[in-house]
C-alpha cells in the first residue's frame, strides 16, 4: 500500500455543471444543492461566474451568506472588472477563492484571444496579483492546457505561481487528453515547476469527457501528482460533461491497491441522494446505466449473474449498495434470467422455496414473454401455478375529471380478483401524493415514494413511455417499472404492484398449509 495523501475535491456542478443544456438550477435549487454538497463533504464549491449575469451574482451572494464549511469559489476571467465582481459576490463566505482562467493553447491564443504567449503570461500574472489583493485564495487555470506547448505551459505555471497563485489548474477543456499523455504532462509540470514540486502551489486537474476519458484522465493526473480534482456530480457539464465526482471517488475507494490511500472528505453513502436531488431539481433523468449512481447499477437480470450474486455478491458487484447509499441490490425477471433469480424473487415475495420443476415451469413462462415482468405479473403467475392464492388488484379505469390550469382531479376504478371494487379520486397539483395517502389508508400500508420518473424516447409515432417508481413500504424497498403512454395509469399500476405484494400470505406455499 502506498502512503496516504489528501486529495481536495473542487465541485463545479453549480458552475461548469450548470452550463450543461437542460441542467439549469433555480435560486432555491442552488441553495439545496449547496447544502447537499456540504453534507457530501466536498472541500470547495464552485458556485458560478458572477460576472456572467446579475442573477448569477445575486445567487452567489445568497450562497456566500449560507455556506459554512467548504470554500466558496467563483470563476473570473483574467480581467480586473471580473475579479472585482467576483470578490464582491463571495465576500460574505467564511472561506472563499477566486478561480481565474485564461486560455493557453495556440488554437485559443490565435483564434479567440489573438494574443501572443508572452501576453498570455503577462495578463495571467497581472490578474493573479490583482486578485490576491481582493481575495486570500486564488486559483489560476490554463484553459485548453492539454493542447498547449508543454514548455510554454511550464513557463506559464512558473510565472503564475511566482505571482502568488495558490493553485494552478490544468484544464483538459475539450477532453482531448488520454491517460498516458495527461500523466506525463502533469508529472512534467509537477517535477519542473519549483513551487509545484515543493507543494507551495497546489496542482489541480479539470477534465472534460468528450472522448469518455474524463475519469481516467483525472485519475492519471492524481497519480502523477495533482492534489486537487475538479468534478461535477453525475458528470454534468458543457457538451459531454466533466469528470463525475462519484466515479472518481469510487475508483479511488475500490482500487486502493493501485492508487494508494488517497484521502478525501467525501461520504460516498450520500451519493444516491445526490442523483435523486439533481433529477428533482432539473427534471432531467440521469442515465440508468450511469456508472456508480445509475439506478441499474445494482440490478441483476441474467441467470449467470443472479446465480453469482446469490452465491456471493462480490462476484458481480465491485462495491456494496450501502457504499453509495442504496438499500439493496435487486433481481428482475426477464428472458435472460435463471433459476437462482426465480428462487430468490419468490423467496423474497412469499417467504417460500419452490421445487425445481416449479422453477422450470415459471422460467418457461417468463422466457416466452418479451420485456421484464412486473411484480403484479409475477404474483399473477404464482397464483396461476397454484403456488400461492392471493387477491390481485388491477386498475380497470382512469378518468381525468377536471383540469383547470394547475389543479387536476383524477379518479381510478380498481377491481380485485376476489370480486371487490373500489374507486379513488385524487386531487391537487400532483395527484400522486393524494392517491398514495388514500391507498395507504384503505390498505393500512405506509407506501412512501422515494423516486419517480416518466419519459418518452424514440420516434414519435412508435414510442412508448417508460415509468419508474422507487418506494418503501413496511421497510421493504420496491422498484416498479412499466411501459405505456399514460403516466397516471402507470403510476396507479405501480402502486398496486406493492399492494398486490402485501396481499400475499406470508405463511408458506399452498401445499404446506
Ligand atoms: O474547461 C475549462 O477549461 C473550464 C475552465 C474555465 C476551468 O471550465
Ligand atoms: Zn470546464
Short mmCIF file of C-alpha atoms and ligand atoms in Angstrom, two decimals:
data_model
loop_
_atom_site.label_atom_id
_atom_site.label_comp_id
_atom_site.label_asym_id
_atom_site.label_seq_id
_atom_site.Cartn_x
_atom_site.Cartn_y
_atom_site.Cartn_z
CA UNK A 1 0.00 0.00 0.00
CA UNK A 2 1.36 3.43 -0.94
CA UNK A 3 1.42 6.36 1.53
CA UNK A 4 -1.77 8.21 2.42
CA UNK A 5 -2.21 11.62 0.81
CA UNK A 6 -5.00 14.17 0.82
CA UNK A 7 -6.96 14.99 -2.33
CA UNK A 8 -9.01 18.19 -2.43
CA UNK A 9 -12.32 17.93 -4.28
CA UNK A 10 -13.49 21.09 -6.03
CA UNK A 11 -17.06 20.52 -7.13
CA UNK A 12 -18.14 22.66 -10.07
CA UNK A 13 -21.67 21.28 -10.54
CA UNK A 14 -23.05 24.76 -9.94
CA UNK A 15 -20.70 26.38 -12.47
CA UNK A 16 -19.48 24.02 -15.21
CA UNK A 17 -22.38 21.61 -14.46
CA UNK A 18 -24.97 24.35 -14.76
CA UNK A 19 -23.56 25.15 -18.23
CA UNK A 20 -24.96 21.75 -19.28
CA UNK A 21 -28.03 22.16 -21.51
CA UNK A 22 -31.11 21.12 -19.54
CA UNK A 23 -29.46 21.23 -16.12
CA UNK A 24 -30.42 24.75 -15.08
CA UNK A 25 -30.86 25.32 -11.35
CA UNK A 26 -33.27 27.79 -9.78
CA UNK A 27 -32.02 30.07 -6.98
CA UNK A 28 -33.69 27.82 -4.38
CA UNK A 29 -32.35 24.73 -6.13
CA UNK A 30 -28.82 26.11 -5.89
CA UNK A 31 -29.16 26.54 -2.13
CA UNK A 32 -30.43 22.96 -1.78
CA UNK A 33 -27.53 21.71 -3.87
CA UNK A 34 -25.01 23.65 -1.79
CA UNK A 35 -26.33 22.15 1.43
CA UNK A 36 -26.21 18.67 -0.16
CA UNK A 37 -22.62 19.19 -1.36
CA UNK A 38 -21.66 20.32 2.15
CA UNK A 39 -23.14 17.11 3.58
CA UNK A 40 -21.42 15.07 0.87
CA UNK A 41 -18.11 16.52 2.04
CA UNK A 42 -16.67 18.45 -0.91
CA UNK A 43 -13.84 20.83 0.02
CA UNK A 44 -14.60 23.59 -2.49
CA UNK A 45 -17.90 24.52 -4.13
CA UNK A 46 -17.52 26.49 -7.34
CA UNK A 47 -20.86 28.24 -7.42
CA UNK A 48 -20.80 30.16 -10.68
CA UNK A 49 -19.41 33.00 -12.72
CA UNK A 50 -20.63 36.23 -11.06
CA UNK A 51 -19.70 38.50 -13.99
CA UNK A 52 -21.96 36.49 -16.32
CA UNK A 53 -25.25 37.99 -15.11
CA UNK A 54 -26.93 39.91 -12.31
CA UNK A 55 -28.95 36.85 -11.34
CA UNK A 56 -25.81 34.68 -11.01
CA UNK A 57 -24.22 37.40 -8.93
CA UNK A 58 -27.22 37.51 -6.56
CA UNK A 59 -27.47 33.72 -6.29
CA UNK A 60 -23.77 33.52 -5.39
CA UNK A 61 -24.20 36.25 -2.76
CA UNK A 62 -27.06 34.24 -1.24
CA UNK A 63 -24.87 31.12 -1.19
CA UNK A 64 -22.00 33.10 0.38
CA UNK A 65 -24.30 34.07 3.24
CA UNK A 66 -25.26 30.44 3.95
CA UNK A 67 -22.22 28.31 3.16
CA UNK A 68 -20.40 27.00 6.23
CA UNK A 69 -17.56 24.51 5.83
CA UNK A 70 -16.49 24.37 2.18
CA UNK A 71 -14.55 27.11 0.45
CA UNK A 72 -16.76 29.10 -1.90
CA UNK A 73 -15.08 29.53 -5.29
CA UNK A 74 -16.21 31.53 -8.30
CA UNK A 75 -14.88 31.81 -11.80
CA UNK A 76 -13.50 35.04 -13.23
CA UNK A 77 -11.76 35.86 -16.47
CA UNK A 78 -8.32 37.45 -16.07
CA UNK A 79 -9.89 40.91 -16.20
CA UNK A 80 -9.90 43.44 -13.32
CA UNK A 81 -13.66 44.08 -13.62
CA UNK A 82 -14.44 40.32 -13.41
CA UNK A 83 -12.19 39.98 -10.38
CA UNK A 84 -13.82 42.89 -8.53
CA UNK A 85 -17.27 41.48 -9.24
CA UNK A 86 -16.17 38.01 -8.12
CA UNK A 87 -14.72 39.35 -4.87
CA UNK A 88 -17.94 41.25 -4.10
CA UNK A 89 -20.11 38.19 -4.74
CA UNK A 90 -18.21 35.94 -2.31
CA UNK A 91 -17.30 38.41 0.40
CA UNK A 92 -19.76 37.03 2.98
CA UNK A 93 -18.41 33.47 2.77
CA UNK A 94 -16.22 32.26 5.67
CA UNK A 95 -13.70 30.82 3.17
CA UNK A 96 -13.51 31.98 -0.42
CA UNK A 97 -11.45 31.65 -3.57
CA UNK A 98 -11.32 33.33 -6.96
CA UNK A 99 -10.76 30.90 -9.82
CA UNK A 100 -9.10 32.72 -12.69
CA UNK A 101 -8.75 31.21 -16.09
CA UNK A 102 -7.00 32.11 -19.31
CA UNK A 103 -6.60 30.05 -22.45
CA UNK A 104 -3.03 28.98 -23.19
CA UNK A 105 -3.24 26.84 -26.34
CA UNK A 106 -2.23 28.14 -29.79
CA UNK A 107 -5.76 27.50 -31.06
CA UNK A 108 -7.26 29.74 -28.39
CA UNK A 109 -4.43 32.26 -28.46
CA UNK A 110 -4.62 32.72 -32.24
CA UNK A 111 -8.35 32.43 -32.89
CA UNK A 112 -10.07 33.56 -29.71
CA UNK A 113 -7.77 35.84 -27.72
CA UNK A 114 -5.48 36.99 -30.55
CA UNK A 115 -2.54 37.42 -28.18
CA UNK A 116 1.00 36.02 -28.01
CA UNK A 117 2.46 33.59 -25.48
CA UNK A 118 4.14 36.38 -23.54
CA UNK A 119 0.92 38.41 -23.47
CA UNK A 120 -0.89 35.36 -22.00
CA UNK A 121 1.70 35.14 -19.22
CA UNK A 122 1.67 38.89 -18.62
CA UNK A 123 -2.14 39.01 -18.40
CA UNK A 124 -2.25 35.99 -16.10
CA UNK A 125 0.45 37.33 -13.77
CA UNK A 126 -1.28 40.72 -13.52
CA UNK A 127 -4.61 39.01 -12.85
CA UNK A 128 -3.18 36.84 -10.07
CA UNK A 129 -1.58 39.84 -8.37
CA UNK A 130 -4.77 41.88 -8.68
CA UNK A 131 -6.96 39.00 -7.42
CA UNK A 132 -4.65 38.40 -4.44
CA UNK A 133 -5.44 41.96 -3.37
CA UNK A 134 -9.15 41.08 -3.32
CA UNK A 135 -9.29 37.52 -2.01
CA UNK A 136 -6.94 35.48 0.18
CA UNK A 137 -7.00 32.44 -2.12
CA UNK A 138 -6.53 32.47 -5.88
CA UNK A 139 -6.51 29.64 -8.39
CA UNK A 140 -5.15 30.32 -11.87
CA UNK A 141 -6.12 27.93 -14.61
CA UNK A 142 -4.72 27.20 -18.05
CA UNK A 143 -7.73 26.67 -20.29
CA UNK A 144 -7.10 24.13 -23.09
CA UNK A 145 -3.84 23.25 -21.35
CA UNK A 146 -3.65 19.83 -23.00
CA UNK A 147 -3.39 21.40 -26.47
CA UNK A 148 -0.74 23.86 -25.28
CA UNK A 149 3.02 23.58 -25.98
CA UNK A 150 4.33 21.83 -22.80
CA UNK A 151 7.38 24.15 -22.45
CA UNK A 152 5.15 27.22 -22.67
CA UNK A 153 2.78 25.69 -20.13
CA UNK A 154 5.76 25.17 -17.82
CA UNK A 155 6.73 28.86 -18.15
CA UNK A 156 3.11 29.85 -17.55
CA UNK A 157 2.90 27.75 -14.37
CA UNK A 158 6.24 29.06 -13.05
CA UNK A 159 5.18 32.67 -13.67
CA UNK A 160 1.73 32.46 -12.08
CA UNK A 161 2.98 30.53 -9.06
CA UNK A 162 5.66 33.17 -8.50
CA UNK A 163 2.97 35.84 -8.82
CA UNK A 164 1.19 34.25 -5.86
CA UNK A 165 -1.32 31.74 -7.25
CA UNK A 166 -2.22 29.24 -4.53
CA UNK A 167 -3.44 26.63 -7.01
CA UNK A 168 -2.74 26.04 -10.70
CA UNK A 169 -5.45 24.30 -12.67
CA UNK A 170 -4.64 22.26 -15.75
CA UNK A 171 -7.80 22.08 -17.82
CA UNK A 172 -8.42 19.47 -20.48
CA UNK A 173 -11.11 21.78 -21.78
CA UNK A 174 -12.23 19.76 -24.80
CA UNK A 175 -11.46 16.27 -23.46
CA UNK A 176 -8.50 15.89 -25.82
CA UNK A 177 -6.12 14.14 -23.43
CA UNK A 178 -5.61 10.45 -22.86
CA UNK A 179 -4.40 8.99 -19.56
CA UNK A 180 -0.86 8.26 -20.76
CA UNK A 181 -0.01 11.71 -22.08
CA UNK A 182 -2.00 13.52 -19.38
CA UNK A 183 0.00 11.67 -16.77
CA UNK A 184 3.28 12.68 -18.45
CA UNK A 185 2.16 16.31 -18.67
CA UNK A 186 1.13 16.51 -15.01
CA UNK A 187 4.32 14.78 -13.86
CA UNK A 188 6.42 17.11 -16.05
CA UNK A 189 4.76 20.23 -14.55
CA UNK A 190 4.85 18.84 -11.03
CA UNK A 191 8.55 17.97 -11.22
CA UNK A 192 9.82 21.01 -13.11
CA UNK A 193 7.84 23.93 -11.67
CA UNK A 194 9.67 24.57 -8.38
CA UNK A 195 6.57 25.80 -6.46
CA UNK A 196 4.56 22.77 -7.58
CA UNK A 197 7.34 20.39 -6.60
CA UNK A 198 7.76 21.99 -3.18
CA UNK A 199 3.99 21.95 -2.61
CA UNK A 200 3.87 25.76 -2.11
CA UNK A 201 1.41 25.86 -5.01
CA UNK A 202 -1.18 23.09 -5.38
CA UNK A 203 -1.78 21.37 -8.71
CA UNK A 204 -5.36 20.81 -9.86
CA UNK A 205 -6.81 18.84 -12.78
CA UNK A 206 -10.06 19.65 -14.60
CA UNK A 207 -11.05 17.11 -17.26
CA UNK A 208 -13.89 17.06 -19.77
CA UNK A 209 -15.48 13.93 -21.14
CA UNK A 210 -15.70 14.46 -24.90
CA UNK A 211 -13.96 11.13 -25.58
CA UNK A 212 -15.27 9.41 -22.45
CA UNK A 213 -11.90 9.71 -20.70
CA UNK A 214 -12.58 12.37 -18.05
CA UNK A 215 -12.45 9.98 -15.10
CA UNK A 216 -9.44 8.07 -16.45
CA UNK A 217 -7.56 11.31 -17.11
CA UNK A 218 -8.40 12.72 -13.68
CA UNK A 219 -7.15 9.54 -12.03
CA UNK A 220 -4.00 9.63 -14.15
CA UNK A 221 -3.45 13.27 -13.13
CA UNK A 222 -3.83 12.40 -9.46
CA UNK A 223 -1.36 9.53 -9.74
CA UNK A 224 1.08 11.89 -11.43
CA UNK A 225 0.98 14.42 -8.60
CA UNK A 226 -2.21 16.53 -8.74
CA UNK A 227 -3.57 17.28 -5.28
CA UNK A 228 -6.94 18.73 -6.38
CA UNK A 229 -9.52 17.27 -8.73
CA UNK A 230 -12.34 19.31 -10.25
CA UNK A 231 -15.52 17.33 -10.77
CA UNK A 232 -19.25 17.68 -11.19
CA UNK A 233 -21.98 15.49 -9.76
CA UNK A 234 -23.01 12.87 -12.33
CA UNK A 235 -20.51 14.47 -14.71
CA UNK A 236 -22.95 17.12 -15.87
CA UNK A 237 -21.30 19.96 -17.81
CA UNK A 238 -20.68 21.52 -21.20
CA UNK A 239 -21.12 19.10 -24.14
CA UNK A 240 -20.30 15.59 -22.85
CA UNK A 241 -19.69 16.96 -19.37
CA UNK A 242 -16.94 16.85 -16.78
CA UNK A 243 -15.25 14.19 -14.66
CA UNK A 244 -18.04 12.75 -12.49
CA UNK A 245 -17.35 13.09 -8.77
CA UNK A 246 -18.93 9.73 -7.92
CA UNK A 247 -16.82 7.80 -10.45
CA UNK A 248 -13.61 9.36 -9.19
CA UNK A 249 -14.44 8.68 -5.54
CA UNK A 250 -15.49 5.08 -6.04
CA UNK A 251 -12.49 4.34 -8.30
CA UNK A 252 -10.21 5.66 -5.55
CA UNK A 253 -12.10 3.64 -2.91
CA UNK A 254 -12.29 0.39 -4.86
CA UNK A 255 -8.74 0.47 -6.27
CA UNK A 256 -6.68 1.48 -3.25
CA UNK A 257 -4.25 -1.24 -4.34
CA UNK A 258 -3.49 0.89 -7.41
CA UNK A 259 -3.99 4.49 -6.30
CA UNK A 260 -2.78 4.12 -2.72
CA UNK A 261 -4.56 5.54 0.28
CA UNK A 262 -5.87 8.82 -1.10
CA UNK A 263 -8.00 10.57 1.48
CA UNK A 264 -10.96 12.81 0.64
CA UNK A 265 -13.76 14.06 2.87
CA UNK A 266 -16.47 12.61 0.62
CA UNK A 267 -19.17 10.46 2.30
CA UNK A 268 -19.88 8.05 -0.53
CA UNK A 269 -23.05 6.85 1.21
CA UNK A 270 -24.65 10.19 0.26
CA UNK A 271 -24.17 9.63 -3.50
CA UNK A 272 -27.57 8.09 -4.31
CA UNK A 273 -29.28 11.00 -2.58
CA UNK A 274 -27.34 13.31 -4.91
CA UNK A 275 -28.60 11.62 -8.06
CA UNK A 276 -32.20 11.93 -6.92
CA UNK A 277 -31.67 15.56 -5.91
CA UNK A 278 -30.17 16.52 -9.29
CA UNK A 279 -33.06 14.81 -11.08
CA UNK A 280 -35.60 16.53 -8.82
CA UNK A 281 -34.05 19.98 -9.23
CA UNK A 282 -33.67 19.80 -13.01
CA UNK A 283 -36.32 17.32 -14.16
CA UNK A 284 -33.57 15.63 -16.22
CA UNK A 285 -33.12 11.91 -15.74
CA UNK A 286 -29.60 10.62 -15.16
CA UNK A 287 -29.00 7.53 -17.28
CA UNK A 288 -29.91 4.25 -15.54
CA UNK A 289 -26.57 2.98 -16.86
CA UNK A 290 -24.53 5.79 -15.32
CA UNK A 291 -21.52 4.26 -13.57
CA UNK A 292 -21.79 4.18 -9.75
CA UNK A 293 -25.09 6.02 -9.32
CA UNK A 294 -27.27 4.84 -12.24
CA UNK A 295 -30.34 3.05 -10.93
CA UNK A 296 -29.41 -0.13 -12.81
CA UNK A 297 -26.04 -0.45 -11.14
CA UNK A 298 -27.36 -2.93 -8.55
CA UNK A 299 -29.98 -4.59 -10.76
CA UNK A 300 -29.21 -8.13 -11.91
CA UNK A 301 -31.10 -9.65 -14.79
CA UNK A 302 -29.18 -12.54 -16.36
CA UNK A 303 -29.21 -16.05 -14.95
CA UNK A 304 -25.42 -16.33 -14.69
CA UNK A 305 -25.16 -13.07 -12.79
CA UNK A 306 -28.12 -13.81 -10.49
CA UNK A 307 -26.55 -17.15 -9.70
CA UNK A 308 -23.24 -15.48 -8.85
CA UNK A 309 -24.87 -12.84 -6.67
CA UNK A 310 -26.80 -15.48 -4.71
CA UNK A 311 -23.50 -17.32 -4.11
CA UNK A 312 -21.59 -14.14 -3.20
CA UNK A 313 -22.39 -10.52 -4.17
CA UNK A 314 -18.69 -9.79 -4.79
CA UNK A 315 -18.91 -11.93 -7.95
CA UNK A 316 -20.72 -9.16 -9.84
CA UNK A 317 -20.67 -6.13 -7.54
CA UNK A 318 -17.48 -4.13 -7.16
CA UNK A 319 -18.86 -2.40 -4.10
CA UNK A 320 -21.93 -2.81 -1.92
CA UNK A 321 -25.21 -0.93 -2.37
CA UNK A 322 -24.72 0.61 1.09
CA UNK A 323 -21.41 2.16 -0.02
CA UNK A 324 -23.33 4.63 -2.18
CA UNK A 325 -26.45 4.82 0.00
CA UNK A 326 -28.59 2.27 -1.87
CA UNK A 327 -30.53 -0.06 0.40
CA UNK A 328 -30.07 -3.28 -1.54
CA UNK A 329 -29.48 -4.89 -4.89
CA UNK A 330 -32.41 -6.37 -6.78
CA UNK A 331 -33.20 -9.03 -9.31
CA UNK A 332 -35.54 -8.57 -12.21
CA UNK A 333 -37.01 -11.49 -14.08
CA UNK A 334 -36.53 -11.35 -17.83
CA UNK A 335 -35.98 -13.79 -20.68
CA UNK A 336 -32.29 -13.81 -19.60
CA UNK A 337 -32.99 -14.88 -16.01
CA UNK A 338 -32.24 -18.25 -14.48
CA UNK A 339 -33.37 -20.49 -11.66
CA UNK A 340 -31.43 -18.74 -8.85
CA UNK A 341 -33.11 -15.50 -9.80
CA UNK A 342 -36.59 -17.02 -9.79
CA UNK A 343 -35.93 -18.76 -6.46
CA UNK A 344 -34.71 -15.55 -4.82
CA UNK A 345 -37.54 -13.37 -6.16
CA UNK A 346 -40.12 -15.89 -4.95
CA UNK A 347 -38.47 -16.30 -1.58
CA UNK A 348 -38.43 -12.51 -1.13
CA UNK A 349 -42.05 -12.25 -2.22
CA UNK A 350 -43.65 -15.20 -0.44
CA UNK A 351 -41.07 -16.48 2.01
CA UNK A 352 -41.18 -19.95 0.41
CA UNK A 353 -38.90 -22.23 -1.56
CA UNK A 354 -40.39 -23.86 -4.64
CA UNK A 355 -39.37 -27.08 -6.35
CA UNK A 356 -37.02 -27.30 -9.32
CA UNK A 357 -39.96 -28.33 -11.55
CA UNK A 358 -41.96 -25.30 -10.44
CA UNK A 359 -38.98 -23.04 -11.11
CA UNK A 360 -38.52 -24.52 -14.61
CA UNK A 361 -42.22 -24.07 -15.29
CA UNK A 362 -42.13 -20.41 -14.20
CA UNK A 363 -38.97 -19.76 -16.20
CA UNK A 364 -40.63 -21.17 -19.33
CA UNK A 365 -43.45 -18.65 -18.95
CA UNK A 366 -41.05 -15.78 -18.29
CA UNK A 367 -38.87 -16.63 -21.28
CA UNK A 368 -41.88 -16.70 -23.56
CA UNK A 369 -42.66 -13.03 -22.89
CA UNK A 370 -40.55 -10.09 -24.07
CA UNK A 371 -39.68 -7.36 -21.60
CA UNK A 372 -39.37 -7.52 -17.80
CA UNK A 373 -42.14 -8.99 -15.63
CA UNK A 374 -43.77 -6.54 -13.24
CA UNK A 375 -44.38 -7.56 -9.64
CA UNK A 376 -48.07 -7.98 -10.40
CA UNK A 377 -47.22 -10.18 -13.43
CA UNK A 378 -45.15 -12.47 -11.18
CA UNK A 379 -47.81 -12.60 -8.46
CA UNK A 380 -50.43 -13.46 -11.11
CA UNK A 381 -48.17 -16.21 -12.44
CA UNK A 382 -47.69 -17.68 -8.95
CA UNK A 383 -51.46 -17.70 -8.50
CA UNK A 384 -51.97 -19.28 -11.89
CA UNK A 385 -49.47 -22.04 -10.99
CA UNK A 386 -51.27 -22.56 -7.62
CA UNK A 387 -48.11 -21.73 -5.68
CA UNK A 388 -49.98 -19.04 -3.76
CA UNK A 389 -53.58 -17.90 -3.53
CA UNK A 390 -53.73 -14.16 -3.15
CA UNK A 391 -56.03 -11.32 -4.08
CA UNK A 392 -54.80 -9.29 -7.06
CA UNK A 393 -55.96 -5.77 -7.75
CA UNK A 394 -55.96 -4.28 -11.22
CA UNK A 395 -56.54 -0.71 -12.35
CA UNK A 396 -59.63 -1.06 -14.50
CA UNK A 397 -60.34 2.54 -15.35
CA UNK A 398 -58.93 6.02 -15.05
CA UNK A 399 -60.81 9.23 -15.62
CA UNK A 400 -59.44 12.77 -15.55
CA UNK A 401 -62.43 14.68 -14.25
CA UNK A 402 -61.18 18.22 -14.37
CA UNK A 403 -58.04 20.10 -15.28
CA UNK A 404 -58.06 23.78 -14.52
CA UNK A 405 -54.58 25.13 -15.15
CA UNK A 406 -52.77 23.51 -12.24
CA UNK A 407 -55.43 21.52 -10.41
CA UNK A 408 -56.14 18.00 -11.59
CA UNK A 409 -58.74 15.61 -10.35
CA UNK A 410 -58.30 12.03 -11.37
CA UNK A 411 -60.41 9.06 -10.42
CA UNK A 412 -59.42 5.42 -10.64
CA UNK A 413 -61.64 2.34 -10.57
CA UNK A 414 -59.88 -0.66 -9.09
CA UNK A 415 -61.05 -4.21 -9.27
CA UNK A 416 -59.81 -7.31 -7.43
CA UNK A 417 -59.58 -10.95 -8.47
CA UNK A 418 -61.91 -11.66 -5.50
CA UNK A 419 -64.69 -9.53 -6.98
CA UNK A 420 -64.17 -6.41 -4.87
CA UNK A 421 -64.25 -2.87 -6.28
CA UNK A 422 -63.01 0.46 -5.02
CA UNK A 423 -62.74 3.87 -6.55
CA UNK A 424 -60.26 6.51 -5.54
CA UNK A 425 -60.26 10.16 -6.54
CA UNK A 426 -57.03 12.06 -6.33
CA UNK A 427 -56.83 15.83 -6.47
CA UNK A 428 -54.20 18.50 -6.42
CA UNK A 429 -51.31 19.89 -8.42
CA UNK A 430 -49.72 16.45 -8.12
CA UNK A 431 -52.37 13.74 -7.74
CA UNK A 432 -49.61 11.27 -6.77
CA UNK A 433 -49.49 12.34 -3.12
CA UNK A 434 -53.23 12.34 -2.66
CA UNK A 435 -53.60 8.91 -4.31
CA UNK A 436 -50.89 7.35 -2.10
CA UNK A 437 -52.48 8.83 1.02
CA UNK A 438 -55.83 7.24 0.27
CA UNK A 439 -54.38 3.89 -0.76
CA UNK A 440 -52.29 3.79 2.42
CA UNK A 441 -55.39 4.37 4.47
CA UNK A 442 -57.58 1.81 2.61
CA UNK A 443 -54.92 -0.94 2.72
CA UNK A 444 -53.23 0.06 6.02
CA UNK A 445 -49.96 0.45 4.18
CA UNK A 446 -47.20 3.04 4.56
CA UNK A 447 -46.02 3.47 0.97
CA UNK A 448 -43.60 6.33 0.66
CA UNK A 449 -42.31 7.26 -2.80
CA UNK A 450 -38.57 7.84 -2.98
CA UNK A 451 -38.17 8.43 -6.69
CA UNK A 452 -40.43 8.63 -9.68
CA UNK A 453 -39.81 9.27 -13.37
CA UNK A 454 -41.70 9.11 -16.63
CA UNK A 455 -40.37 9.89 -20.06
CA UNK A 456 -40.74 9.20 -23.74
CA UNK A 457 -37.89 8.28 -26.08
CA UNK A 458 -37.76 7.26 -29.71
CA UNK A 459 -39.65 8.04 -32.85
CA UNK A 460 -42.90 9.90 -32.10
CA UNK A 461 -45.42 7.64 -33.73
CA UNK A 462 -43.90 4.45 -32.34
CA UNK A 463 -42.56 5.50 -28.97
CA UNK A 464 -43.76 4.33 -25.61
CA UNK A 465 -43.18 5.99 -22.28
CA UNK A 466 -41.10 4.45 -19.54
CA UNK A 467 -42.34 4.77 -15.97
CA UNK A 468 -40.16 4.08 -12.93
CA UNK A 469 -41.00 4.29 -9.26
CA UNK A 470 -38.88 3.52 -6.22
CA UNK A 471 -40.82 3.31 -2.98
CA UNK A 472 -40.57 1.96 0.54
CA UNK A 473 -43.41 0.16 2.27
CA UNK A 474 -43.24 -1.73 5.58
CA UNK A 475 -39.48 -1.29 5.48
CA UNK A 476 -39.14 -3.03 2.11
CA UNK A 477 -37.74 -1.33 -0.97
CA UNK A 478 -39.77 -1.63 -4.18
CA UNK A 479 -38.73 -0.86 -7.75
CA UNK A 480 -41.70 -0.72 -10.09
CA UNK A 481 -41.15 -0.28 -13.80
CA UNK A 482 -43.69 -0.17 -16.61
CA UNK A 483 -44.09 0.88 -20.22
CA UNK A 484 -47.06 2.73 -21.66
CA UNK A 485 -48.27 6.17 -22.58
CA UNK A 486 -50.38 7.26 -19.63
CA UNK A 487 -48.21 8.26 -16.67
CA UNK A 488 -51.09 8.38 -14.17
CA UNK A 489 -52.37 4.96 -15.15
CA UNK A 490 -48.83 3.51 -14.97
CA UNK A 491 -48.39 5.16 -11.59
CA UNK A 492 -51.57 3.60 -10.21
CA UNK A 493 -50.49 0.19 -11.54
CA UNK A 494 -47.06 0.58 -9.92
CA UNK A 495 -48.65 1.40 -6.58
CA UNK A 496 -50.79 -1.72 -6.95
CA UNK A 497 -47.65 -3.80 -7.54
CA UNK A 498 -46.90 -3.02 -3.90
CA UNK A 499 -50.48 -3.54 -2.68
CA UNK A 500 -50.65 -6.88 -4.51
CA UNK A 501 -47.45 -7.95 -2.81
CA UNK A 502 -48.95 -7.07 0.56
CA UNK A 503 -51.89 -9.40 -0.19
CA UNK A 504 -49.64 -12.48 -0.47
CA UNK A 505 -49.99 -14.77 2.55
CA UNK A 506 -46.53 -14.96 4.08
CA UNK A 507 -47.04 -18.21 6.00
CA UNK A 508 -45.89 -20.56 3.22
CA UNK A 509 -46.98 -22.14 -0.02
CA UNK A 510 -50.42 -23.62 -0.60
CA UNK A 511 -49.37 -27.30 -0.45
CA UNK A 512 -47.81 -26.78 3.02
CA UNK A 513 -50.98 -25.47 4.60
O1 LIG B 1 -12.99 23.53 -19.08
C1 LIG B 1 -12.41 24.58 -18.75
O2 LIG B 1 -11.37 24.97 -19.25
C2 LIG B 1 -13.04 25.36 -17.69
C3 LIG B 1 -12.22 26.43 -17.08
C4 LIG B 1 -12.97 27.69 -17.03
C5 LIG B 1 -11.73 25.96 -15.76
O3 LIG B 1 -14.14 25.07 -17.29
ZN1 LIG B 2 -14.61 23.02 -17.75
#
